[in-house]
Amino acid sequence: KEERIVVLETENAVLHLKLAEYQGLAGRSTNEVLQLYAAHGQQMKFQRSSVATQLHGAIKKKLKQDLKSLHSFALELLKDFQRQSKTCVYQVLAAVQGIQLQSEAMQMFQIKAFDLEQSLQEVTERYVKEKQKRKALHNSLVELRGNIRVHCRIRPLLPFDDAAGHSQDRQRNFSEKVAYAADDETVLVKCSRPGHASVNKTFQFERVYNDLESQDAVFADVAPLLTSLLDGYNVCIMAYGQTGSGKTYTMLGPQFEGNLAFTIEEESELGIIPRATQEVFRLISEKPPGSYWVEVSVVEVYNNEVFDLLAKDSCGKVFGIKRDVVTTREGKSDVPLLTHETVENASEFLHLVNKGLQLRVTHPTLVHAHSSRSHLVVTLTITTVVFGDNFGTLWEDEQTSQRLNKEASFTFTQKMRDNKSTSSSRASSPVQLEATEKMKQVKTRLQLVDLAGSECVSMSGVTGAALRETSFINRSLSALADVLGAIAEQRVHVPYRNSKLTHLLQDSVGGDAKLLVMLCISPGQKYLTESMQSLGFGTRARQVQRGQVKKKNFPVPTKGK
Ligand code: ADP
Ligand code: MG
């Protein structure tokens, strides 16, 4: 055990030695480690600082480059901007110059416009004056031709002229032509009596149409009267002549023969009535819209009674109703309750006239079988609306203006005040305004008459209805001759009221109204007596204007013997 203890103590000492050795070793290695660690740290530090400088350098370099390019870019931009602003300045300058030029031009234009406006005003004033002058001249022209003028139309010989008349006078050729147009103012009639040398008689009229002259030629002389109509004068155109002499042909056209429905296939064949209506509407179309309107009435004078051919019964059926002719307080002739239809154009008018004409032969109260037994009167009433201040300038002469002023019937309503434009815009003072507020309605009349046949039918042997008919026709035609005679002699009293026919035509026959009598003549020997009678009627009517002087110059035929 002791030995054992000694061994173990020895071992223990050895181990202690070894431990000390190892402890020394461990201390050295720790130092080494620490040294190494320190060295490592230094190295790391060193390493780190070198990367940073490298980076710094790189960044610096890059930054320098960027700055440089930025600088050049900015420079470029600046240059560009300068360039652009320069062009802009040029443009602005050019625009300013342009505006200056334009404003100068504008000023020029304004001056020009002002000048034009002034000259327009002057021209307008002159136009108004010229218009008045034109009306005055037209009227004096019409008056020179005569407020009552007579034209004569000789129709061609027609197949029915051949039919033998009275058999007691065989040696005479009935279809021989005895009435000629010697020239366009003279009618020549060969008057022959058995056993005597034939005598030529001449008659002068404002116009004579030969048998070849067209409806166009006839209407050409009628048209100026329609200008007078729109100038404010009443106009009457009537066809006078024996049955078969061409009155209806002249007034209406061939389609109206027998008063059957017509077709306007042959426009060139239309007579005065349709043509006059067309012309009236054409003239109106040249006027300011809405200032004129047209109404139509169609009447028949039969046995001294007036029948309204446009009247309708409650069912709207056309019905010839008897009407009266009266004289109004203003001294105008008027037919109370007469049907007036407003028409907008010529075809509406023709439609109405045709309706009236059909009734003329079919209605039971109108007993006559032949249209030549009655007078047909187609009336166009033209209403004109005139504002107060324009009114005086519309009619050239004081007289007409005063006459129409008297007729003016109504004053301005609120509605009309709203509608009016030009006259109110010029009004400045209350006095002027007052004047423009007066609005007037003026009526003028165009009466177109197809008279009953003028043949002097012998009353002997005629009885009943035929006798009545004949005596009424004779009376009304002689009343017409009396009226024309009274006007010729400038008598104070004109016997208009002696017959319904003259009473009805009162306003368009005499005074400053224009009357055209269209004498219709059959050229054949057979109708010599009637033709002479018609020519005599025309000659007497014509002296209305020509007075005594002409009476001496031209032979006055005695009434047909
Ligand atoms: P009125 O009305 O005077 O009795 P119409 O006008 O009926 O006479 O005419 C009688 C006939 O003569 C009709 O057949 C008509 O066509 C014809 N006629 C009248 N005038 C002419 C003319 N200028 N040219 C051709 N035919 C005419
Ligand atoms: Mg007839």
Coordinates of C-alpha atoms and ligand atoms in Angstrom, one line a residue:
K1 CA 0.0 0.0 0.0
E2 CA 2.8 2.3 0.8
E3 CA 4.6 1.4 -2.3
R4 CA 1.4 1.9 -4.0
I5 CA 1.0 5.3 -2.5
V6 CA 4.6 6.2 -3.5
V7 CA 3.8 5.2 -7.1
L8 CA 0.7 7.1 -7.2
E9 CA 2.3 10.1 -5.7
T10 CA 5.0 9.9 -8.3
E11 CA 2.4 9.5 -11.0
N12 CA 0.5 12.4 -9.5
A13 CA 3.6 14.6 -9.5
V14 CA 4.2 13.6 -13.2
L15 CA 0.7 14.5 -14.0
H16 CA 1.1 17.8 -12.2
L17 CA 4.2 18.5 -14.2
K18 CA 2.4 17.6 -17.4
L19 CA -0.5 19.8 -16.3
A20 CA 1.8 22.7 -15.8
E21 CA 3.3 22.0 -19.2
Y22 CA 0.0 21.9 -20.8
Q23 CA -1.2 25.0 -19.0
G24 CA 1.9 26.8 -20.3
L25 CA 1.1 25.5 -23.7
A26 CA -2.5 26.7 -23.5
G27 CA -1.4 30.2 -22.3
R28 CA 0.9 30.5 -25.3
S29 CA -1.8 29.4 -27.8
T30 CA -4.2 31.9 -26.3
N31 CA -1.7 34.6 -26.9
E32 CA -1.1 33.4 -30.4
V33 CA -4.8 33.3 -31.0
L34 CA -5.2 36.9 -29.7
Q35 CA -2.3 38.0 -31.8
L36 CA -3.7 36.3 -34.8
Y37 CA -7.1 37.8 -34.0
A38 CA -5.7 41.3 -33.7
A39 CA -3.7 40.8 -36.9
H40 CA -6.9 39.6 -38.6
G41 CA -8.8 42.6 -37.4
Q42 CA -6.2 45.0 -38.7
Q43 CA -6.1 43.2 -42.0
M44 CA -9.9 43.5 -42.2
K45 CA -9.8 47.1 -41.4
F46 CA -7.2 47.7 -44.0
Q47 CA -9.1 45.7 -46.5
R48 CA -12.3 47.6 -45.8
S49 CA -10.8 51.0 -46.2
S50 CA -9.3 50.2 -49.6
V51 CA -12.7 49.1 -51.1
A52 CA -14.3 52.2 -49.9
T53 CA -11.7 54.4 -51.6
Q54 CA -12.1 52.3 -54.7
L55 CA -15.8 52.7 -54.7
H56 CA -15.5 56.4 -53.9
G57 CA -13.3 56.8 -56.8
A58 CA -15.6 55.0 -59.1
I59 CA -18.6 56.9 -57.9
K60 CA -16.8 60.2 -58.2
K61 CA -15.8 59.3 -61.7
K62 CA -19.4 58.3 -62.6
L63 CA -20.8 61.4 -61.0
K64 CA -18.4 63.6 -62.9
Q65 CA -19.5 61.9 -66.2
D66 CA -23.1 62.3 -65.3
L67 CA -22.7 65.9 -64.4
K68 CA -20.9 66.5 -67.7
S69 CA -23.6 64.9 -69.8
L70 CA -26.3 66.7 -67.7
H71 CA -24.5 69.9 -68.4
S72 CA -24.4 69.3 -72.1
F73 CA -28.0 68.2 -72.1
A74 CA -29.0 71.4 -70.3
L75 CA -27.0 73.4 -72.7
E76 CA -28.7 71.7 -75.6
L77 CA -32.0 72.2 -74.0
L78 CA -31.3 75.9 -73.5
K79 CA -30.2 76.3 -77.1
D80 CA -33.3 74.5 -78.2
F81 CA -35.5 76.7 -76.0
Q82 CA -33.8 79.8 -77.3
R83 CA -34.4 78.7 -80.9
Q84 CA -38.0 77.9 -80.3
S85 CA -38.7 81.1 -78.4
K86 CA -37.2 83.0 -81.2
T87 CA -39.5 81.4 -83.8
C88 CA -42.4 82.0 -81.4
V89 CA -41.5 85.6 -81.1
Y90 CA -41.4 85.8 -84.9
Q91 CA -44.7 84.2 -85.2
V92 CA -46.3 86.5 -82.6
L93 CA -44.8 89.5 -84.4
A94 CA -46.2 88.2 -87.7
A95 CA -49.6 87.6 -86.1
V96 CA -49.6 91.1 -84.6
Q97 CA -48.8 92.6 -88.0
G98 CA -51.6 90.5 -89.5
I99 CA -54.1 91.7 -86.9
Q100 CA -53.0 95.2 -87.6
L101 CA -53.6 94.7 -91.3
Q102 CA -56.9 93.0 -90.7
S103 CA -58.1 95.8 -88.4
E104 CA -57.2 98.3 -91.0
A105 CA -59.1 96.3 -93.6
M106 CA -62.0 95.9 -91.2
Q107 CA -62.0 99.7 -90.8
M108 CA -62.0 100.0 -94.5
F109 CA -64.9 97.6 -94.7
Q110 CA -66.8 99.4 -92.0
I111 CA -66.4 102.6 -94.0
K112 CA -67.4 100.8 -97.1
A113 CA -70.4 99.2 -95.4
F114 CA -71.5 102.6 -94.1
D115 CA -71.2 104.1 -97.5
L116 CA -73.1 101.2 -99.0
E117 CA -75.8 101.5 -96.3
Q118 CA -76.1 105.2 -97.1
S119 CA -76.3 104.6 -100.9
L120 CA -78.8 101.7 -100.2
Q121 CA -80.9 104.1 -98.3
E122 CA -80.7 106.6 -101.1
V123 CA -81.5 104.0 -103.7
T124 CA -84.4 102.8 -101.6
E125 CA -85.7 106.3 -101.3
R126 CA -85.2 106.8 -105.0
Y127 CA -86.9 103.4 -105.7
V128 CA -89.9 104.4 -103.7
K129 CA -90.1 107.7 -105.6
E130 CA -89.6 105.8 -108.9
K131 CA -92.2 103.3 -107.9
Q132 CA -94.6 106.1 -107.3
K133 CA -93.6 107.7 -110.6
R134 CA -94.0 104.3 -112.4
K135 CA -97.5 104.0 -110.9
A136 CA -98.4 107.6 -111.9
L137 CA -97.0 107.0 -115.4
H138 CA -98.7 103.7 -115.7
N139 CA -102.0 105.2 -114.6
S140 CA -101.7 108.2 -117.0
L141 CA -100.9 105.7 -119.8
V142 CA -104.0 103.8 -118.9
E143 CA -105.9 107.0 -118.7
L144 CA -104.5 108.2 -122.0
R145 CA -105.8 105.0 -123.5
G146 CA -109.0 105.8 -121.7
N147 CA -110.4 104.7 -118.4
I148 CA -113.1 103.2 -120.7
R149 CA -111.6 101.6 -123.7
V150 CA -113.1 99.4 -126.4
H151 CA -111.3 96.6 -128.2
C152 CA -113.0 94.6 -131.0
R153 CA -112.4 91.0 -131.8
I154 CA -113.6 89.5 -135.1
R155 CA -113.8 85.8 -134.9
P156 CA -113.0 83.5 -137.8
L157 CA -115.8 82.2 -140.0
L158 CA -116.8 78.8 -138.6
P159 CA -118.5 75.8 -140.2
F160 CA -121.9 76.6 -138.5
D161 CA -121.9 80.1 -140.2
D162 CA -122.7 78.2 -143.4
A163 CA -126.1 77.0 -142.1
A164 CA -128.7 78.9 -144.1
G165 CA -130.5 81.6 -142.2
H166 CA -133.6 83.1 -143.6
S167 CA -134.6 81.6 -146.8
Q168 CA -136.3 84.7 -148.2
D169 CA -133.0 86.1 -149.3
R170 CA -131.5 83.3 -151.3
Q171 CA -129.3 85.4 -153.6
R172 CA -127.2 86.6 -150.7
N173 CA -124.4 84.4 -149.4
F174 CA -124.8 84.3 -145.7
S175 CA -121.4 82.9 -145.1
E176 CA -119.8 85.7 -147.0
K177 CA -117.4 87.6 -144.8
V178 CA -118.4 91.2 -144.3
A179 CA -116.5 92.3 -141.2
Y180 CA -112.8 92.7 -141.4
A181 CA -110.0 94.1 -139.3
A182 CA -108.6 96.7 -141.7
D183 CA -105.7 97.3 -139.4
D184 CA -105.2 96.9 -135.7
E185 CA -107.4 99.9 -134.9
T186 CA -110.0 99.8 -137.6
V187 CA -113.0 97.5 -138.4
L188 CA -114.3 97.6 -142.0
V189 CA -117.8 96.4 -142.7
K190 CA -119.2 95.9 -146.1
C191 CA -122.8 96.9 -146.0
S192 CA -124.8 95.8 -148.9
R193 CA -128.5 96.1 -149.6
P194 CA -130.1 94.4 -152.5
G195 CA -130.2 96.8 -155.4
H196 CA -127.7 99.2 -153.9
A197 CA -124.0 99.4 -154.3
S198 CA -122.2 98.1 -151.2
V199 CA -121.0 100.8 -148.8
N200 CA -117.9 100.3 -146.6
K201 CA -118.2 101.6 -143.1
T202 CA -115.3 101.9 -140.7
F203 CA -115.1 101.9 -137.0
Q204 CA -112.2 102.9 -134.9
F205 CA -111.3 101.3 -131.6
E206 CA -108.3 101.2 -129.3
R207 CA -107.5 97.8 -130.7
V208 CA -108.9 95.5 -133.3
Y209 CA -108.1 91.8 -133.5
N210 CA -108.4 90.0 -136.7
D211 CA -109.7 86.4 -136.9
L212 CA -106.2 85.0 -136.7
E213 CA -105.1 86.7 -133.5
S214 CA -104.5 84.4 -130.6
Q215 CA -105.8 84.4 -127.1
D216 CA -102.2 85.4 -126.2
A217 CA -102.4 88.5 -128.3
V218 CA -105.7 89.5 -126.8
F219 CA -104.5 89.0 -123.2
A220 CA -101.3 91.0 -123.9
D221 CA -103.4 94.1 -124.1
V222 CA -105.4 93.2 -121.0
A223 CA -102.4 92.6 -118.8
P224 CA -101.5 96.3 -118.1
L225 CA -104.9 96.7 -116.5
L226 CA -104.0 94.1 -113.9
T227 CA -101.0 96.3 -112.9
S228 CA -103.5 99.1 -112.3
L229 CA -105.5 96.6 -110.2
L230 CA -102.6 96.1 -107.9
D231 CA -101.9 99.8 -107.9
G232 CA -105.3 100.3 -106.2
Y233 CA -107.8 100.8 -109.1
N234 CA -110.9 98.7 -109.7
V235 CA -110.9 97.0 -113.1
C236 CA -113.7 95.6 -115.2
I237 CA -113.3 93.6 -118.4
M238 CA -116.5 92.7 -120.2
A239 CA -117.3 90.8 -123.4
Y240 CA -120.2 92.3 -125.5
G241 CA -121.7 90.7 -128.6
Q242 CA -124.4 88.6 -130.0
T243 CA -124.7 84.9 -129.2
G244 CA -122.0 82.9 -131.0
S245 CA -119.7 85.9 -131.6
G246 CA -117.0 84.5 -129.3
K247 CA -117.6 86.2 -125.9
T248 CA -117.2 83.0 -123.9
Y249 CA -114.3 81.9 -126.0
T250 CA -112.6 85.2 -125.4
M251 CA -113.4 85.4 -121.7
L252 CA -113.0 81.8 -120.7
G253 CA -111.7 79.7 -123.6
P254 CA -113.1 77.0 -125.8
Q255 CA -113.4 74.4 -123.1
F256 CA -116.1 76.3 -121.4
E257 CA -118.4 76.0 -124.3
G258 CA -121.7 74.8 -123.0
N259 CA -120.4 75.3 -119.5
L260 CA -119.2 71.7 -119.2
A261 CA -116.3 70.7 -117.1
F262 CA -113.1 71.8 -118.6
T263 CA -109.6 70.5 -118.9
I264 CA -106.7 72.8 -119.2
E265 CA -105.1 70.7 -121.9
E266 CA -104.6 73.6 -124.2
E267 CA -103.0 76.3 -122.1
S268 CA -102.6 78.5 -125.1
E269 CA -106.4 78.5 -125.6
L270 CA -107.2 79.8 -122.2
G271 CA -109.3 83.0 -122.2
I272 CA -109.0 86.3 -120.3
I273 CA -110.5 85.1 -117.0
P274 CA -108.0 82.3 -116.3
R275 CA -105.1 84.3 -117.7
A276 CA -105.9 87.4 -115.7
T277 CA -106.1 85.3 -112.5
Q278 CA -102.7 83.8 -113.3
E279 CA -101.3 87.3 -113.9
V280 CA -102.8 88.6 -110.6
F281 CA -101.2 85.8 -108.7
R282 CA -97.9 86.4 -110.5
L283 CA -98.0 90.1 -109.6
I284 CA -98.8 89.3 -106.0
S285 CA -95.9 86.9 -105.8
E286 CA -93.6 89.8 -106.5
K287 CA -95.0 91.7 -103.4
P288 CA -94.0 91.1 -99.8
P289 CA -95.6 87.8 -98.7
G290 CA -98.8 88.0 -96.7
S291 CA -99.6 91.6 -97.8
Y292 CA -102.2 90.6 -100.4
W293 CA -105.0 88.0 -100.5
V294 CA -107.6 87.1 -103.1
E295 CA -111.2 86.2 -102.8
V296 CA -113.5 85.0 -105.5
S297 CA -117.2 85.3 -106.1
V298 CA -119.2 84.1 -109.1
V299 CA -122.6 85.4 -109.8
E300 CA -125.1 85.2 -112.6
V301 CA -127.5 88.0 -113.4
Y302 CA -130.6 86.4 -114.9
N303 CA -133.9 88.2 -115.4
N304 CA -132.6 91.1 -113.3
E305 CA -131.9 88.8 -110.4
V306 CA -128.5 88.1 -108.9
F307 CA -127.7 84.4 -108.2
D308 CA -124.7 83.4 -106.0
L309 CA -123.2 80.5 -107.9
L310 CA -120.8 79.6 -105.0
A311 CA -123.4 79.5 -102.2
K312 CA -123.6 76.2 -100.4
D313 CA -126.5 74.8 -98.4
S314 CA -125.9 73.2 -95.0
C315 CA -124.8 69.9 -96.5
G316 CA -122.1 71.8 -98.4
K317 CA -123.8 71.2 -101.7
V318 CA -123.5 74.0 -104.2
F319 CA -126.7 75.9 -104.6
G320 CA -127.6 79.0 -106.6
I321 CA -129.1 81.4 -104.1
K322 CA -130.7 84.7 -105.0
R323 CA -128.9 87.8 -103.6
D324 CA -129.6 91.5 -103.5
V325 CA -127.4 94.3 -104.6
V326 CA -127.3 97.3 -102.2
T327 CA -125.4 100.6 -101.9
T328 CA -123.4 101.0 -98.8
R329 CA -123.1 104.2 -96.7
E330 CA -119.8 104.9 -98.5
G331 CA -121.7 104.8 -101.8
K332 CA -120.2 101.4 -102.9
S333 CA -122.2 98.6 -104.4
D334 CA -122.3 95.5 -102.2
V335 CA -124.0 92.1 -102.3
P336 CA -124.8 91.1 -98.7
L337 CA -124.2 87.5 -97.9
L338 CA -122.5 86.8 -101.2
T339 CA -120.1 83.9 -101.0
H340 CA -116.5 84.9 -101.2
E341 CA -114.0 82.1 -101.4
T342 CA -110.4 82.8 -100.6
V343 CA -108.1 81.3 -103.3
E344 CA -104.3 80.8 -103.1
N345 CA -103.6 80.2 -106.8
A346 CA -105.0 80.2 -110.3
S347 CA -106.0 76.5 -110.3
E348 CA -108.0 76.8 -107.1
F349 CA -109.8 79.8 -108.8
L350 CA -110.5 77.8 -111.9
H351 CA -111.9 75.0 -109.9
L352 CA -114.3 77.3 -108.2
V353 CA -115.3 79.1 -111.4
N354 CA -116.0 75.7 -113.0
K355 CA -118.2 74.7 -110.1
G356 CA -120.2 77.9 -110.6
L357 CA -120.4 77.4 -114.3
Q358 CA -121.8 73.9 -114.0
L359 CA -124.4 75.1 -111.7
R360 CA -125.3 77.8 -114.2
V361 CA -126.9 75.2 -116.5
T362 CA -128.1 72.6 -114.0
H363 CA -129.9 74.6 -111.4
P364 CA -133.7 74.5 -111.6
T365 CA -134.2 78.2 -110.6
L366 CA -132.1 79.2 -113.5
V367 CA -134.6 78.1 -116.1
H368 CA -132.7 79.2 -119.2
A369 CA -131.2 76.4 -121.3
H370 CA -128.5 78.6 -122.8
S371 CA -125.8 80.4 -121.0
S372 CA -126.1 83.3 -123.4
R373 CA -129.4 84.2 -121.7
S374 CA -127.6 85.5 -118.6
H375 CA -124.7 87.7 -117.6
L376 CA -121.8 85.9 -115.8
V377 CA -119.8 88.1 -113.4
V378 CA -116.7 86.7 -111.9
T379 CA -115.2 89.0 -109.2
L380 CA -111.7 88.8 -107.7
T381 CA -111.5 91.0 -104.6
I382 CA -107.9 91.8 -103.7
T383 CA -107.3 92.9 -100.1
T384 CA -104.1 94.7 -99.4
V385 CA -102.7 95.3 -96.0
V386 CA -100.8 98.5 -95.6
F387 CA -99.1 100.0 -92.6
G388 CA -99.9 103.5 -91.6
D389 CA -96.7 105.2 -92.5
N390 CA -96.2 103.4 -95.7
F391 CA -99.7 104.1 -96.7
G392 CA -99.2 107.6 -98.2
T393 CA -96.4 106.3 -100.4
L394 CA -98.3 103.4 -101.8
W395 CA -100.5 105.5 -103.9
E396 CA -98.9 108.2 -105.9
D397 CA -101.7 110.8 -106.0
E398 CA -103.2 112.5 -103.1
Q399 CA -106.7 111.7 -104.4
T400 CA -106.3 108.0 -104.6
S401 CA -104.6 108.0 -101.3
Q402 CA -107.4 109.9 -99.7
R403 CA -110.0 107.7 -101.3
L404 CA -108.3 104.6 -100.0
N405 CA -107.8 106.2 -96.6
K406 CA -111.5 106.6 -96.4
E407 CA -111.9 102.9 -97.2
A408 CA -109.3 101.9 -94.7
S409 CA -111.2 99.9 -92.2
F410 CA -109.3 98.8 -89.2
T411 CA -106.6 99.7 -86.8
F412 CA -103.8 97.7 -85.5
T413 CA -104.4 94.8 -83.1
Q414 CA -101.9 93.6 -80.6
K415 CA -101.3 90.5 -82.6
M416 CA -100.4 92.5 -85.6
R417 CA -98.1 94.7 -83.5
D418 CA -96.1 91.7 -82.6
N419 CA -95.8 90.6 -86.2
K420 CA -94.7 93.9 -87.7
S421 CA -91.0 94.3 -88.1
T422 CA -89.5 96.9 -90.4
S423 CA -91.8 99.8 -89.7
S424 CA -91.5 99.6 -86.0
S425 CA -87.8 99.2 -85.9
R426 CA -87.5 102.6 -87.5
A427 CA -89.9 104.3 -85.3
S428 CA -88.3 106.4 -82.6
S429 CA -90.6 109.0 -81.2
P430 CA -94.0 108.2 -79.7
V431 CA -95.7 110.2 -82.5
Q432 CA -94.1 108.0 -85.1
L433 CA -95.0 104.9 -83.2
E434 CA -98.6 106.1 -83.1
A435 CA -98.5 106.5 -86.9
T436 CA -97.1 103.0 -87.6
E437 CA -99.7 101.4 -85.4
K438 CA -102.3 102.2 -88.0
M439 CA -102.8 99.3 -90.3
K440 CA -105.1 99.5 -93.2
Q441 CA -107.0 97.1 -95.4
V442 CA -107.7 98.2 -98.9
K443 CA -109.9 96.3 -101.3
T444 CA -109.8 96.5 -105.0
R445 CA -112.0 94.6 -107.4
L446 CA -111.5 92.9 -110.7
Q447 CA -114.8 92.1 -112.4
L448 CA -114.8 89.8 -115.4
V449 CA -118.1 89.7 -117.3
D450 CA -119.4 87.4 -120.0
L451 CA -122.5 89.4 -121.0
A452 CA -125.7 87.8 -122.3
G453 CA -126.1 87.7 -126.1
S454 CA -126.9 91.2 -127.4
E455 CA -129.0 90.1 -130.4
C456 CA -132.2 92.1 -130.6
V457 CA -134.5 89.2 -130.6
S458 CA -137.9 90.2 -131.8
M459 CA -140.4 90.2 -129.1
S460 CA -143.3 89.6 -131.4
G461 CA -144.6 86.1 -131.1
V462 CA -142.5 85.4 -128.0
T463 CA -144.5 84.7 -124.9
G464 CA -144.0 83.5 -121.3
A465 CA -140.5 82.8 -120.0
A466 CA -138.8 83.6 -123.3
L467 CA -140.4 87.0 -123.5
R468 CA -139.4 87.8 -119.9
E469 CA -135.9 86.6 -120.6
T470 CA -135.6 88.7 -123.7
S471 CA -137.0 91.8 -122.3
F472 CA -134.7 91.6 -119.2
I473 CA -131.6 91.1 -121.4
N474 CA -132.6 94.1 -123.6
R475 CA -133.3 96.2 -120.5
S476 CA -130.0 95.3 -118.7
L477 CA -127.9 95.9 -121.9
S478 CA -129.6 99.3 -122.5
A479 CA -129.1 100.2 -118.8
L480 CA -125.4 99.4 -119.4
A481 CA -125.4 101.7 -122.5
D482 CA -127.2 104.4 -120.5
V483 CA -124.5 104.2 -117.7
L484 CA -121.7 104.5 -120.3
G485 CA -123.6 107.3 -121.9
A486 CA -124.0 109.2 -118.6
I487 CA -120.3 108.8 -117.9
A488 CA -119.5 110.0 -121.5
E489 CA -121.5 113.2 -120.9
Q490 CA -120.0 113.5 -117.5
R491 CA -123.5 113.7 -116.0
V492 CA -123.6 114.0 -112.2
H493 CA -126.1 111.2 -112.0
V494 CA -125.1 107.9 -113.5
P495 CA -128.1 105.6 -113.5
Y496 CA -126.3 102.5 -112.1
R497 CA -129.3 101.4 -110.2
N498 CA -131.5 101.0 -113.2
S499 CA -130.5 97.4 -113.5
K500 CA -128.9 94.8 -111.2
L501 CA -126.1 94.3 -113.8
T502 CA -125.0 98.0 -113.7
H503 CA -125.5 98.2 -109.9
L504 CA -123.3 95.2 -109.5
L505 CA -120.6 96.7 -111.7
Q506 CA -120.9 100.2 -110.3
D507 CA -117.5 100.3 -108.6
S508 CA -115.6 99.1 -111.6
V509 CA -117.3 101.2 -114.2
G510 CA -116.8 105.0 -114.1
G511 CA -114.6 107.2 -111.9
D512 CA -111.0 106.2 -111.9
A513 CA -111.9 102.5 -112.4
K514 CA -110.6 101.0 -115.6
L515 CA -113.1 99.4 -118.0
L516 CA -112.3 97.3 -121.0
V517 CA -115.2 96.4 -123.3
M518 CA -114.3 93.6 -125.6
L519 CA -116.7 93.7 -128.6
C520 CA -117.1 90.3 -130.2
I521 CA -118.1 90.2 -133.8
S522 CA -119.2 87.4 -136.1
P523 CA -117.8 88.2 -139.5
G524 CA -120.6 86.6 -141.7
Q525 CA -123.1 88.4 -143.8
K526 CA -125.8 86.6 -141.8
Y527 CA -124.9 88.6 -138.7
L528 CA -124.5 92.0 -140.3
T529 CA -127.3 93.7 -138.4
E530 CA -126.1 92.4 -135.0
S531 CA -122.5 93.2 -135.8
M532 CA -123.5 96.8 -136.7
Q533 CA -125.4 97.1 -133.5
S534 CA -122.4 95.8 -131.4
L535 CA -120.0 98.2 -133.2
G536 CA -122.4 101.0 -132.5
F537 CA -122.5 100.1 -128.8
G538 CA -118.7 100.1 -128.8
T539 CA -118.4 103.4 -130.6
R540 CA -120.7 105.1 -128.1
A541 CA -118.9 103.6 -125.1
R542 CA -115.6 104.7 -126.6
Q543 CA -116.7 108.3 -126.8
V544 CA -116.8 108.3 -123.1
Q545 CA -113.2 109.3 -123.1
R546 CA -112.8 110.9 -126.5
G547 CA -115.6 113.4 -126.1
Q548 CA -117.1 115.5 -128.9
V549 CA -113.9 115.7 -131.0
K550 CA -113.9 112.1 -131.9
K551 CA -117.5 112.0 -132.5
K552 CA -117.0 114.4 -135.4
N553 CA -114.1 112.4 -136.8
F554 CA -115.7 109.0 -136.9
P555 CA -119.0 108.0 -138.3
V556 CA -121.4 106.8 -135.7
P557 CA -123.4 104.0 -137.0
T558 CA -127.0 104.0 -136.2
K559 CA -128.3 101.2 -134.2
G560 CA -128.8 98.1 -136.4
K561 CA -131.7 98.6 -138.7
Ligands
ADP1 P1 -120.7 83.5 -127.3 O1 -120.2 83.2 -126.0 O2 -120.5 84.9 -127.7 O3 -122.1 83.0 -127.5 P2 -118.8 81.5 -128.0 O4 -117.6 82.0 -127.3 O5 -119.5 80.3 -127.4 O6 -119.8 82.6 -128.4 O7 -118.3 81.1 -129.5 C1 -119.1 80.4 -130.4 C2 -118.2 79.4 -131.2 O8 -117.2 80.1 -131.9 C3 -117.5 78.5 -130.3 O9 -117.5 77.2 -130.8 C4 -116.1 79.0 -130.2 O10 -115.2 78.0 -129.9 C5 -115.9 79.6 -131.5 N1 -115.0 80.7 -131.5 C6 -115.3 82.0 -131.0 N2 -114.3 82.8 -131.2 C7 -113.3 82.1 -131.8 C8 -112.0 82.4 -132.3 N3 -111.5 83.6 -132.1 N4 -111.3 81.4 -132.8 C9 -111.8 80.2 -133.0 N5 -113.0 79.8 -132.6 C10 -113.8 80.8 -132.0
MG2 MG -121.3 82.5 -124.4

